Structure formats: C-alpha cells, structure tokens
Amino acid sequence: MIYLKTNEEIELLRENNLLVSKTLAEVGRHIRPGVTTKELDRLAEEFIRSHGAVPAFLGYQGYPASLCISVNEHVVHGIPSDKIVLKEGDIVSVDCGTFMKGFVGDSAYTFAVGEVSEEVRQLMEVTKEALYKGTAQAKAGNRVGDISATVQEYAEKFGYGVVRELEGHGLGRKMHEAPGVPNYGAKGRGPLLKEGMVICIEPMINMGTKSVVFEEDGWTVRTRDRKPAAHYEFAVAVRKNGPDVLTDFSIIEQAIKH
Ligand code: MF3
Ligand code: CO
C-alpha cells in the first residue's frame, strides 16, 4: 500500500528532513581525524532531542544508536563505536533519522575526513551525482524503474558496483513504506509515481565489486572486496512537475566548507 501525502503532511516531512539536514551539518562540523563515531552519535542524539524530535533509528528493530556511521568499506548501517576512530583520508557515510509530529525524516551524506585520494573523491562525486540524476526522475507519471535505471547507468559508466541487497523506500509516518526504490532496474518498469508520494532515494555505490557481506554485529554491511563505498540519501516528494527535495544538502555543504 503506497500512501499519498497531503500538502500538510509533506510540510511535516519537510520539517523532519530539514532537522536531519541540520543534524548532518552539525555532525559534519565535528568530523576530523581522532574523533570516534560514538562521539558523533552522541552529539547527533543531543541535537535531535534539543530540537523537539527523537532519533528515529534508535530502537528500530533493535538498532542501538541514533546514526548509522559507515567508514570506508562499510557501506551502510555501521554501528557507532568508541573503538572506531576517524583518520585522515577516510570517507564516512552518516545516515540520520528523526521522528516528530507523527512523521519521519531520513537522509544521509558521505563526508571526507581531511584530504582523500582522487579516486575516493571521484567515488563520492559520482554517487552524489547519481542521486541527483535519479532524483530528477521523481515526477508524477514516471515509474520507480526510471529512477533506478538512471542511478545504475550513471554509476556503472564509471565501472562502479551498484549494491543490490539494499534499496530506497517510501517515507511517511513510518521510516520504511512502500514502494521499494532499488538503485538498479529498467526504465518504464515498477510502480507508477504519483503526486503526493514521498520516497527516499539512496544510492549505495562501491568502488569495486557490487557484492556485499553482512558483518557479525548483525547490522554493518561491507563491500566483499573491502574497497570503499559511498552513500547519499534524499527524501523527495513526487510532484506533477518534478521532484520536491525535502532534504537540504546546502546546509551540510555550507557547514563543512573551509
Ligand atoms: N536510513 C536507513 C534506511 O534508509 C535506516 C537505518 S536502519 C536503522 O534504511 F535500523 F538504523 F534504523
Ligand atoms: Co532510508
């Protein structure tokens, strides 16, 4: 069942995703060599609560933290830990969720720790661009497959691996609603996009093989070849004339500019 949202509901989703964007900006300001992912998680939880929301991930199917923080070969769902210390050259996917006023926010951004290699910089840029190109397809009358195929085609042009095991999703009163939004597929296939649908588009792109494994902790997903992965996520409302992006990366990029 795909829930179509009213304009009022979309504004509540926007409020949540704006708070997620601000939280990611706050986390971004603290990303530097020597910081632990646990410290970033603590900071995010405090920030979210001080803005009248609760962390949507905490307790979700037993998940033990407010953020997913996935470093280098960790693709998504990395559990913050006081043993994971960021170092120069790492890339870090930070995925954040909020819940307030009956709705959920869910967005992610991949940060560089200091200077990263040219190769890694390109992986980040291409993954973000794949998100932007996929998002441009989020228009009433298109199909989910138009988003999926666009993301896949762009990422594969660079020889990257597109993760198959995880996908984007509908977003609303629940974090995961229908439809699923895969990052691979065929144009013209899949559920029809309608005015008022809200979806999360979240490419997970690997520098090497698309193949991933699930770590022993029951959550962390990593690349099989241990090459790095990047991950960005937008919440998007589908409109007649095109996408209405509810996440604001400009806040994050302003915060980490130096
Ligand atoms: N943002 C993730 C997603 O889109 C959700 C994190 S899973 C959780 O699927 F368990 F940490 F909440
Ligand atoms: Co998501």
PDB file of C-alpha atoms and ligand atoms in Angstrom:
ATOM      1  CA  MET A   1       0.000   0.000   0.000  1.00  0.00           C
ATOM      2  CA  ILE A   2       1.509   3.315  -1.110  1.00  0.00           C
ATOM      3  CA  TYR A   3       0.321   6.258   0.984  1.00  0.00           C
ATOM      4  CA  LEU A   4      -0.107   9.539  -0.871  1.00  0.00           C
ATOM      5  CA  LYS A   5       0.579  12.554   1.351  1.00  0.00           C
ATOM      6  CA  THR A   6      -1.375  15.796   1.588  1.00  0.00           C
ATOM      7  CA  ASN A   7       0.494  19.089   1.315  1.00  0.00           C
ATOM      8  CA  GLU A   8       0.269  19.465   5.110  1.00  0.00           C
ATOM      9  CA  GLU A   9       1.829  16.041   5.607  1.00  0.00           C
ATOM     10  CA  ILE A  10       4.579  16.857   3.115  1.00  0.00           C
ATOM     11  CA  GLU A  11       5.392  20.004   5.132  1.00  0.00           C
ATOM     12  CA  LEU A  12       5.771  17.877   8.300  1.00  0.00           C
ATOM     13  CA  LEU A  13       8.060  15.541   6.385  1.00  0.00           C
ATOM     14  CA  ARG A  14       9.991  18.597   5.193  1.00  0.00           C
ATOM     15  CA  GLU A  15      10.382  19.792   8.804  1.00  0.00           C
ATOM     16  CA  ASN A  16      11.787  16.412   9.779  1.00  0.00           C
ATOM     17  CA  ASN A  17      14.179  16.219   6.843  1.00  0.00           C
ATOM     18  CA  LEU A  18      15.320  19.782   7.475  1.00  0.00           C
ATOM     19  CA  LEU A  19      16.180  18.778  11.034  1.00  0.00           C
ATOM     20  CA  VAL A  20      18.005  15.726   9.670  1.00  0.00           C
ATOM     21  CA  SER A  21      19.950  18.029   7.308  1.00  0.00           C
ATOM     22  CA  LYS A  22      20.859  20.348  10.208  1.00  0.00           C
ATOM     23  CA  THR A  23      21.924  17.368  12.302  1.00  0.00           C
ATOM     24  CA  LEU A  24      24.132  16.095   9.471  1.00  0.00           C
ATOM     25  CA  ALA A  25      25.641  19.597   9.200  1.00  0.00           C
ATOM     26  CA  GLU A  26      26.358  19.583  12.929  1.00  0.00           C
ATOM     27  CA  VAL A  27      27.955  16.130  12.642  1.00  0.00           C
ATOM     28  CA  GLY A  28      29.933  17.317   9.601  1.00  0.00           C
ATOM     29  CA  ARG A  29      31.409  20.172  11.619  1.00  0.00           C
ATOM     30  CA  HIS A  30      32.845  17.628  14.043  1.00  0.00           C
ATOM     31  CA  ILE A  31      34.255  15.190  11.517  1.00  0.00           C
ATOM     32  CA  ARG A  32      38.028  15.234  11.796  1.00  0.00           C
ATOM     33  CA  PRO A  33      40.882  12.798  12.436  1.00  0.00           C
ATOM     34  CA  GLY A  34      40.741  11.472  16.010  1.00  0.00           C
ATOM     35  CA  VAL A  35      37.001  11.714  16.608  1.00  0.00           C
ATOM     36  CA  THR A  36      35.164   8.455  17.342  1.00  0.00           C
ATOM     37  CA  THR A  37      31.916   7.545  15.630  1.00  0.00           C
ATOM     38  CA  LYS A  38      30.363   7.146  19.088  1.00  0.00           C
ATOM     39  CA  GLU A  39      31.105  10.810  19.866  1.00  0.00           C
ATOM     40  CA  LEU A  40      29.370  11.838  16.626  1.00  0.00           C
ATOM     41  CA  ASP A  41      26.368   9.705  17.543  1.00  0.00           C
ATOM     42  CA  ARG A  42      26.084  11.266  20.999  1.00  0.00           C
ATOM     43  CA  LEU A  43      26.259  14.740  19.529  1.00  0.00           C
ATOM     44  CA  ALA A  44      23.549  13.940  16.967  1.00  0.00           C
ATOM     45  CA  GLU A  45      21.213  12.465  19.562  1.00  0.00           C
ATOM     46  CA  GLU A  46      21.537  15.557  21.723  1.00  0.00           C
ATOM     47  CA  PHE A  47      20.994  17.851  18.745  1.00  0.00           C
ATOM     48  CA  ILE A  48      17.874  15.969  17.613  1.00  0.00           C
ATOM     49  CA  ARG A  49      16.335  15.904  21.108  1.00  0.00           C
ATOM     50  CA  SER A  50      17.095  19.576  21.744  1.00  0.00           C
ATOM     51  CA  HIS A  51      15.032  20.352  18.626  1.00  0.00           C
ATOM     52  CA  GLY A  52      11.950  18.546  19.917  1.00  0.00           C
ATOM     53  CA  ALA A  53      12.362  15.334  17.941  1.00  0.00           C
ATOM     54  CA  VAL A  54      13.518  11.814  18.764  1.00  0.00           C
ATOM     55  CA  PRO A  55      16.118   9.788  16.847  1.00  0.00           C
ATOM     56  CA  ALA A  56      14.101   7.545  14.516  1.00  0.00           C
ATOM     57  CA  PHE A  57      16.792   4.854  14.238  1.00  0.00           C
ATOM     58  CA  LEU A  58      17.266   4.307  17.992  1.00  0.00           C
ATOM     59  CA  GLY A  59      15.436   1.089  18.893  1.00  0.00           C
ATOM     60  CA  TYR A  60      14.271   0.488  15.313  1.00  0.00           C
ATOM     61  CA  GLN A  61      14.261  -3.323  15.042  1.00  0.00           C
ATOM     62  CA  GLY A  62      16.621  -3.213  17.999  1.00  0.00           C
ATOM     63  CA  TYR A  63      19.133  -0.817  16.387  1.00  0.00           C
ATOM     64  CA  PRO A  64      21.289   0.570  19.228  1.00  0.00           C
ATOM     65  CA  ALA A  65      22.155   4.130  18.081  1.00  0.00           C
ATOM     66  CA  SER A  66      20.853   7.388  16.608  1.00  0.00           C
ATOM     67  CA  LEU A  67      23.045   7.380  13.496  1.00  0.00           C
ATOM     68  CA  CYS A  68      24.393   4.791  11.130  1.00  0.00           C
ATOM     69  CA  ILE A  69      28.057   5.670  10.544  1.00  0.00           C
ATOM     70  CA  SER A  70      29.783   3.620   7.879  1.00  0.00           C
ATOM     71  CA  VAL A  71      33.503   4.137   7.295  1.00  0.00           C
ATOM     72  CA  ASN A  72      35.347   3.239   4.039  1.00  0.00           C
ATOM     73  CA  GLU A  73      34.447  -0.388   3.146  1.00  0.00           C
ATOM     74  CA  HIS A  74      31.384  -0.202   5.377  1.00  0.00           C
ATOM     75  CA  VAL A  75      28.522   0.591   3.010  1.00  0.00           C
ATOM     76  CA  VAL A  76      25.619   1.312   5.392  1.00  0.00           C
ATOM     77  CA  HIS A  77      24.257   0.512   8.867  1.00  0.00           C
ATOM     78  CA  GLY A  78      27.600   0.872  10.644  1.00  0.00           C
ATOM     79  CA  ILE A  79      27.049   0.999  14.409  1.00  0.00           C
ATOM     80  CA  PRO A  80      28.758   3.952  16.136  1.00  0.00           C
ATOM     81  CA  SER A  81      31.526   2.786  18.438  1.00  0.00           C
ATOM     82  CA  ASP A  82      34.111   4.304  20.756  1.00  0.00           C
ATOM     83  CA  LYS A  83      36.587   1.948  19.067  1.00  0.00           C
ATOM     84  CA  ILE A  84      36.125   3.424  15.605  1.00  0.00           C
ATOM     85  CA  VAL A  85      38.431   6.440  15.375  1.00  0.00           C
ATOM     86  CA  LEU A  86      38.314   8.501  12.166  1.00  0.00           C
ATOM     87  CA  LYS A  87      41.597   9.146  10.397  1.00  0.00           C
ATOM     88  CA  GLU A  88      42.794  11.365   7.578  1.00  0.00           C
ATOM     89  CA  GLY A  89      41.675  10.020   4.183  1.00  0.00           C
ATOM     90  CA  ASP A  90      38.623   8.083   5.429  1.00  0.00           C
ATOM     91  CA  ILE A  91      35.177   8.509   3.916  1.00  0.00           C
ATOM     92  CA  VAL A  92      32.218   8.326   6.232  1.00  0.00           C
ATOM     93  CA  SER A  93      28.569   7.787   5.357  1.00  0.00           C
ATOM     94  CA  VAL A  94      26.403   9.300   8.070  1.00  0.00           C
ATOM     95  CA  ASP A  95      22.734   8.278   7.915  1.00  0.00           C
ATOM     96  CA  CYS A  96      20.303  10.079  10.232  1.00  0.00           C
ATOM     97  CA  GLY A  97      16.624   9.763  11.095  1.00  0.00           C
ATOM     98  CA  THR A  98      14.236  11.882  13.153  1.00  0.00           C
ATOM     99  CA  PHE A  99      10.680  11.467  14.339  1.00  0.00           C
ATOM    100  CA  MET A 100       8.426  14.380  15.291  1.00  0.00           C
ATOM    101  CA  LYS A 101       4.833  15.474  14.756  1.00  0.00           C
ATOM    102  CA  GLY A 102       3.930  11.964  13.627  1.00  0.00           C
ATOM    103  CA  PHE A 103       6.376  11.795  10.703  1.00  0.00           C
ATOM    104  CA  VAL A 104       9.894  10.567   9.962  1.00  0.00           C
ATOM    105  CA  GLY A 105      12.940  12.246   8.426  1.00  0.00           C
ATOM    106  CA  ASP A 106      15.660  10.097   6.822  1.00  0.00           C
ATOM    107  CA  SER A 107      18.690  11.325   4.860  1.00  0.00           C
ATOM    108  CA  ALA A 108      22.386  10.531   4.515  1.00  0.00           C
ATOM    109  CA  TYR A 109      25.612  12.206   3.414  1.00  0.00           C
ATOM    110  CA  THR A 110      29.137  10.924   2.818  1.00  0.00           C
ATOM    111  CA  PHE A 111      31.892  13.074   4.326  1.00  0.00           C
ATOM    112  CA  ALA A 112      35.624  13.118   3.651  1.00  0.00           C
ATOM    113  CA  VAL A 113      37.952  13.133   6.655  1.00  0.00           C
ATOM    114  CA  GLY A 114      40.605  15.702   5.745  1.00  0.00           C
ATOM    115  CA  GLU A 115      42.104  15.051   2.316  1.00  0.00           C
ATOM    116  CA  VAL A 116      41.003  11.914   0.484  1.00  0.00           C
ATOM    117  CA  SER A 117      42.597  10.322  -2.588  1.00  0.00           C
ATOM    118  CA  GLU A 118      41.491  11.476  -6.040  1.00  0.00           C
ATOM    119  CA  GLU A 119      39.965   8.032  -6.584  1.00  0.00           C
ATOM    120  CA  VAL A 120      37.823   8.301  -3.474  1.00  0.00           C
ATOM    121  CA  ARG A 121      36.857  11.903  -4.273  1.00  0.00           C
ATOM    122  CA  GLN A 122      35.510  10.702  -7.620  1.00  0.00           C
ATOM    123  CA  LEU A 123      33.516   7.892  -5.974  1.00  0.00           C
ATOM    124  CA  MET A 124      31.858  10.441  -3.694  1.00  0.00           C
ATOM    125  CA  GLU A 125      31.113  12.863  -6.522  1.00  0.00           C
ATOM    126  CA  VAL A 126      29.709  10.205  -8.831  1.00  0.00           C
ATOM    127  CA  THR A 127      27.490   8.754  -6.085  1.00  0.00           C
ATOM    128  CA  LYS A 128      26.075  12.198  -5.284  1.00  0.00           C
ATOM    129  CA  GLU A 129      25.553  12.913  -8.970  1.00  0.00           C
ATOM    130  CA  ALA A 130      23.798   9.538  -9.366  1.00  0.00           C
ATOM    131  CA  LEU A 131      21.451  10.638  -6.572  1.00  0.00           C
ATOM    132  CA  TYR A 132      20.785  13.964  -8.326  1.00  0.00           C
ATOM    133  CA  LYS A 133      20.160  12.317 -11.689  1.00  0.00           C
ATOM    134  CA  GLY A 134      17.861   9.708 -10.134  1.00  0.00           C
ATOM    135  CA  THR A 135      16.000  12.396  -8.201  1.00  0.00           C
ATOM    136  CA  ALA A 136      15.289  14.326 -11.410  1.00  0.00           C
ATOM    137  CA  GLN A 137      13.176  11.326 -12.473  1.00  0.00           C
ATOM    138  CA  ALA A 138      10.881  11.613  -9.412  1.00  0.00           C
ATOM    139  CA  LYS A 139       7.988  13.092 -11.320  1.00  0.00           C
ATOM    140  CA  ALA A 140       4.329  12.044 -11.472  1.00  0.00           C
ATOM    141  CA  GLY A 141       3.791   9.758 -14.456  1.00  0.00           C
ATOM    142  CA  ASN A 142       7.278   8.239 -14.347  1.00  0.00           C
ATOM    143  CA  ARG A 143       7.924   4.870 -12.749  1.00  0.00           C
ATOM    144  CA  VAL A 144      10.261   3.802  -9.953  1.00  0.00           C
ATOM    145  CA  GLY A 145      12.333   1.998 -12.603  1.00  0.00           C
ATOM    146  CA  ASP A 146      13.122   5.345 -14.239  1.00  0.00           C
ATOM    147  CA  ILE A 147      14.878   6.407 -11.025  1.00  0.00           C
ATOM    148  CA  SER A 148      16.559   3.020 -10.554  1.00  0.00           C
ATOM    149  CA  ALA A 149      17.877   2.716 -14.100  1.00  0.00           C
ATOM    150  CA  THR A 150      19.156   6.299 -14.117  1.00  0.00           C
ATOM    151  CA  VAL A 151      21.167   5.758 -10.920  1.00  0.00           C
ATOM    152  CA  GLN A 152      22.543   2.436 -12.146  1.00  0.00           C
ATOM    153  CA  GLU A 153      23.510   3.608 -15.629  1.00  0.00           C
ATOM    154  CA  TYR A 154      25.364   6.638 -14.340  1.00  0.00           C
ATOM    155  CA  ALA A 155      27.311   4.757 -11.638  1.00  0.00           C
ATOM    156  CA  GLU A 156      28.197   1.847 -13.907  1.00  0.00           C
ATOM    157  CA  LYS A 157      29.631   4.208 -16.534  1.00  0.00           C
ATOM    158  CA  PHE A 158      32.494   4.705 -14.088  1.00  0.00           C
ATOM    159  CA  GLY A 159      32.928   0.974 -13.528  1.00  0.00           C
ATOM    160  CA  TYR A 160      31.458   1.129 -10.015  1.00  0.00           C
ATOM    161  CA  GLY A 161      29.438  -1.605  -8.306  1.00  0.00           C
ATOM    162  CA  VAL A 162      25.787  -0.814  -7.569  1.00  0.00           C
ATOM    163  CA  VAL A 163      24.645  -2.531  -4.371  1.00  0.00           C
ATOM    164  CA  ARG A 164      21.626  -4.776  -4.926  1.00  0.00           C
ATOM    165  CA  GLU A 165      20.789  -6.002  -1.412  1.00  0.00           C
ATOM    166  CA  LEU A 166      19.521  -2.666  -0.056  1.00  0.00           C
ATOM    167  CA  GLU A 167      17.271  -0.026  -1.552  1.00  0.00           C
ATOM    168  CA  GLY A 168      15.428   3.236  -1.031  1.00  0.00           C
ATOM    169  CA  HIS A 169      11.844   3.281   0.201  1.00  0.00           C
ATOM    170  CA  GLY A 170       8.670   5.232   0.795  1.00  0.00           C
ATOM    171  CA  LEU A 171       8.763   7.620   3.780  1.00  0.00           C
ATOM    172  CA  GLY A 172       5.930   8.879   5.965  1.00  0.00           C
ATOM    173  CA  ARG A 173       4.575   8.029   9.388  1.00  0.00           C
ATOM    174  CA  LYS A 174       6.869   5.002   9.115  1.00  0.00           C
ATOM    175  CA  MET A 175      10.526   5.003   8.078  1.00  0.00           C
ATOM    176  CA  HIS A 176      10.058   2.222   5.574  1.00  0.00           C
ATOM    177  CA  GLU A 177       6.917   2.366   3.468  1.00  0.00           C
ATOM    178  CA  ALA A 178       6.152   1.072   0.002  1.00  0.00           C
ATOM    179  CA  PRO A 179       7.411   1.342  -2.646  1.00  0.00           C
ATOM    180  CA  GLY A 180      10.953  -0.024  -2.542  1.00  0.00           C
ATOM    181  CA  VAL A 181      13.301   2.125  -4.622  1.00  0.00           C
ATOM    182  CA  PRO A 182      16.165  -0.033  -5.941  1.00  0.00           C
ATOM    183  CA  ASN A 183      19.317   1.536  -7.340  1.00  0.00           C
ATOM    184  CA  TYR A 184      19.248  -0.750 -10.379  1.00  0.00           C
ATOM    185  CA  GLY A 185      16.498  -1.648 -12.804  1.00  0.00           C
ATOM    186  CA  ALA A 186      14.818  -0.880 -16.091  1.00  0.00           C
ATOM    187  CA  LYS A 187      13.219   2.324 -17.332  1.00  0.00           C
ATOM    188  CA  GLY A 188       9.438   2.202 -17.605  1.00  0.00           C
ATOM    189  CA  ARG A 189       9.152  -0.607 -15.028  1.00  0.00           C
ATOM    190  CA  GLY A 190       7.991  -0.713 -11.432  1.00  0.00           C
ATOM    191  CA  PRO A 191       5.322   1.227  -9.517  1.00  0.00           C
ATOM    192  CA  LEU A 192       3.884   4.376 -11.091  1.00  0.00           C
ATOM    193  CA  LEU A 193       4.968   7.600  -9.368  1.00  0.00           C
ATOM    194  CA  LYS A 194       2.056   9.777  -8.295  1.00  0.00           C
ATOM    195  CA  GLU A 195       1.675  13.308  -6.973  1.00  0.00           C
ATOM    196  CA  GLY A 196       1.997  13.157  -3.161  1.00  0.00           C
ATOM    197  CA  MET A 197       4.234  10.095  -2.939  1.00  0.00           C
ATOM    198  CA  VAL A 198       7.266  10.630  -0.710  1.00  0.00           C
ATOM    199  CA  ILE A 199      10.276   8.407  -1.291  1.00  0.00           C
ATOM    200  CA  CYS A 200      13.862   8.089  -0.125  1.00  0.00           C
ATOM    201  CA  ILE A 201      16.377   7.665  -2.931  1.00  0.00           C
ATOM    202  CA  GLU A 202      19.673   6.347  -1.577  1.00  0.00           C
ATOM    203  CA  PRO A 203      22.358   5.088  -3.940  1.00  0.00           C
ATOM    204  CA  MET A 204      24.968   2.854  -2.296  1.00  0.00           C
ATOM    205  CA  ILE A 205      27.862   2.719  -4.747  1.00  0.00           C
ATOM    206  CA  ASN A 206      31.031   0.649  -4.404  1.00  0.00           C
ATOM    207  CA  MET A 207      34.393   1.475  -5.943  1.00  0.00           C
ATOM    208  CA  GLY A 208      34.882  -2.214  -6.763  1.00  0.00           C
ATOM    209  CA  THR A 209      32.530  -5.172  -6.742  1.00  0.00           C
ATOM    210  CA  LYS A 210      28.808  -4.682  -6.133  1.00  0.00           C
ATOM    211  CA  SER A 211      28.921  -7.669  -3.814  1.00  0.00           C
ATOM    212  CA  VAL A 212      28.454  -7.023  -0.086  1.00  0.00           C
ATOM    213  CA  VAL A 213      28.581  -9.082   3.099  1.00  0.00           C
ATOM    214  CA  PHE A 214      26.835  -8.613   6.430  1.00  0.00           C
ATOM    215  CA  GLU A 215      29.140  -8.280   9.416  1.00  0.00           C
ATOM    216  CA  GLU A 216      28.839 -10.337  12.571  1.00  0.00           C
ATOM    217  CA  ASP A 217      27.251  -7.486  14.560  1.00  0.00           C
ATOM    218  CA  GLY A 218      24.020  -8.156  12.654  1.00  0.00           C
ATOM    219  CA  TRP A 219      23.915  -4.668  11.102  1.00  0.00           C
ATOM    220  CA  THR A 220      27.027  -3.459   9.332  1.00  0.00           C
ATOM    221  CA  VAL A 221      27.081  -4.034   5.585  1.00  0.00           C
ATOM    222  CA  ARG A 222      30.536  -4.021   3.962  1.00  0.00           C
ATOM    223  CA  THR A 223      31.955  -4.488   0.487  1.00  0.00           C
ATOM    224  CA  ARG A 224      33.153  -8.017  -0.195  1.00  0.00           C
ATOM    225  CA  ASP A 225      36.450  -6.778  -1.665  1.00  0.00           C
ATOM    226  CA  ARG A 226      36.888  -4.198   1.152  1.00  0.00           C
ATOM    227  CA  LYS A 227      37.138  -1.340  -1.322  1.00  0.00           C
ATOM    228  CA  PRO A 228      35.336   1.854  -0.247  1.00  0.00           C
ATOM    229  CA  ALA A 229      31.672   2.666  -0.788  1.00  0.00           C
ATOM    230  CA  ALA A 230      29.709   5.930  -0.806  1.00  0.00           C
ATOM    231  CA  HIS A 231      26.080   6.577   0.148  1.00  0.00           C
ATOM    232  CA  TYR A 232      23.844   9.646  -0.106  1.00  0.00           C
ATOM    233  CA  GLU A 233      20.128   9.806   0.632  1.00  0.00           C
ATOM    234  CA  PHE A 234      17.411  12.314  -0.223  1.00  0.00           C
ATOM    235  CA  ALA A 235      13.791  12.341   0.889  1.00  0.00           C
ATOM    236  CA  VAL A 236      11.767  13.525  -2.107  1.00  0.00           C
ATOM    237  CA  ALA A 237       8.103  14.382  -2.615  1.00  0.00           C
ATOM    238  CA  VAL A 238       6.853  13.464  -6.079  1.00  0.00           C
ATOM    239  CA  ARG A 239       5.086  16.360  -7.777  1.00  0.00           C
ATOM    240  CA  LYS A 240       3.410  16.788 -11.136  1.00  0.00           C
ATOM    241  CA  ASN A 241       6.196  18.988 -12.436  1.00  0.00           C
ATOM    242  CA  GLY A 242       9.083  17.135 -10.862  1.00  0.00           C
ATOM    243  CA  PRO A 243      10.830  16.364  -7.586  1.00  0.00           C
ATOM    244  CA  ASP A 244      10.378  18.412  -4.416  1.00  0.00           C
ATOM    245  CA  VAL A 245      13.525  17.562  -2.436  1.00  0.00           C
ATOM    246  CA  LEU A 246      12.818  17.642   1.319  1.00  0.00           C
ATOM    247  CA  THR A 247      16.474  17.188   2.327  1.00  0.00           C
ATOM    248  CA  ASP A 248      18.822  20.197   2.173  1.00  0.00           C
ATOM    249  CA  PHE A 249      22.434  19.301   1.337  1.00  0.00           C
ATOM    250  CA  SER A 250      23.332  23.011   1.014  1.00  0.00           C
ATOM    251  CA  ILE A 251      23.181  23.361   4.827  1.00  0.00           C
ATOM    252  CA  ILE A 252      25.642  20.489   5.154  1.00  0.00           C
ATOM    253  CA  GLU A 253      27.958  21.747   2.431  1.00  0.00           C
ATOM    254  CA  GLN A 254      27.971  25.245   3.914  1.00  0.00           C
ATOM    255  CA  ALA A 255      28.913  23.765   7.299  1.00  0.00           C
ATOM    256  CA  ILE A 256      31.893  21.781   6.021  1.00  0.00           C
ATOM    257  CA  LYS A 257      33.236  24.426   3.643  1.00  0.00           C
ATOM    258  CA  HIS A 258      36.595  25.806   4.665  1.00  0.00           C
TER     259      HIS A 258
HETATM  260  N1  MF3 B   1      18.307   5.133   6.781  1.00  0.00           N
HETATM  261  C1  MF3 B   1      18.218   3.708   6.809  1.00  0.00           C
HETATM  262  C2  MF3 B   1      17.379   3.280   5.656  1.00  0.00           C
HETATM  263  O1  MF3 B   1      17.056   4.073   4.852  1.00  0.00           O
HETATM  264  C3  MF3 B   1      17.645   3.224   8.053  1.00  0.00           C
HETATM  265  C4  MF3 B   1      18.626   2.898   9.060  1.00  0.00           C
HETATM  266  S1  MF3 B   1      18.296   1.376   9.686  1.00  0.00           S
HETATM  267  C5  MF3 B   1      18.231   1.591  11.356  1.00  0.00           C
HETATM  268  O2  MF3 B   1      17.035   2.150   5.518  1.00  0.00           O
HETATM  269  F1  MF3 B   1      17.941   0.467  11.869  1.00  0.00           F
HETATM  270  F2  MF3 B   1      19.364   2.054  11.733  1.00  0.00           F
HETATM  271  F3  MF3 B   1      17.324   2.456  11.644  1.00  0.00           F
HETATM  272 CO    CO B   2      16.499   5.434   4.069  1.00  0.00          CO
END
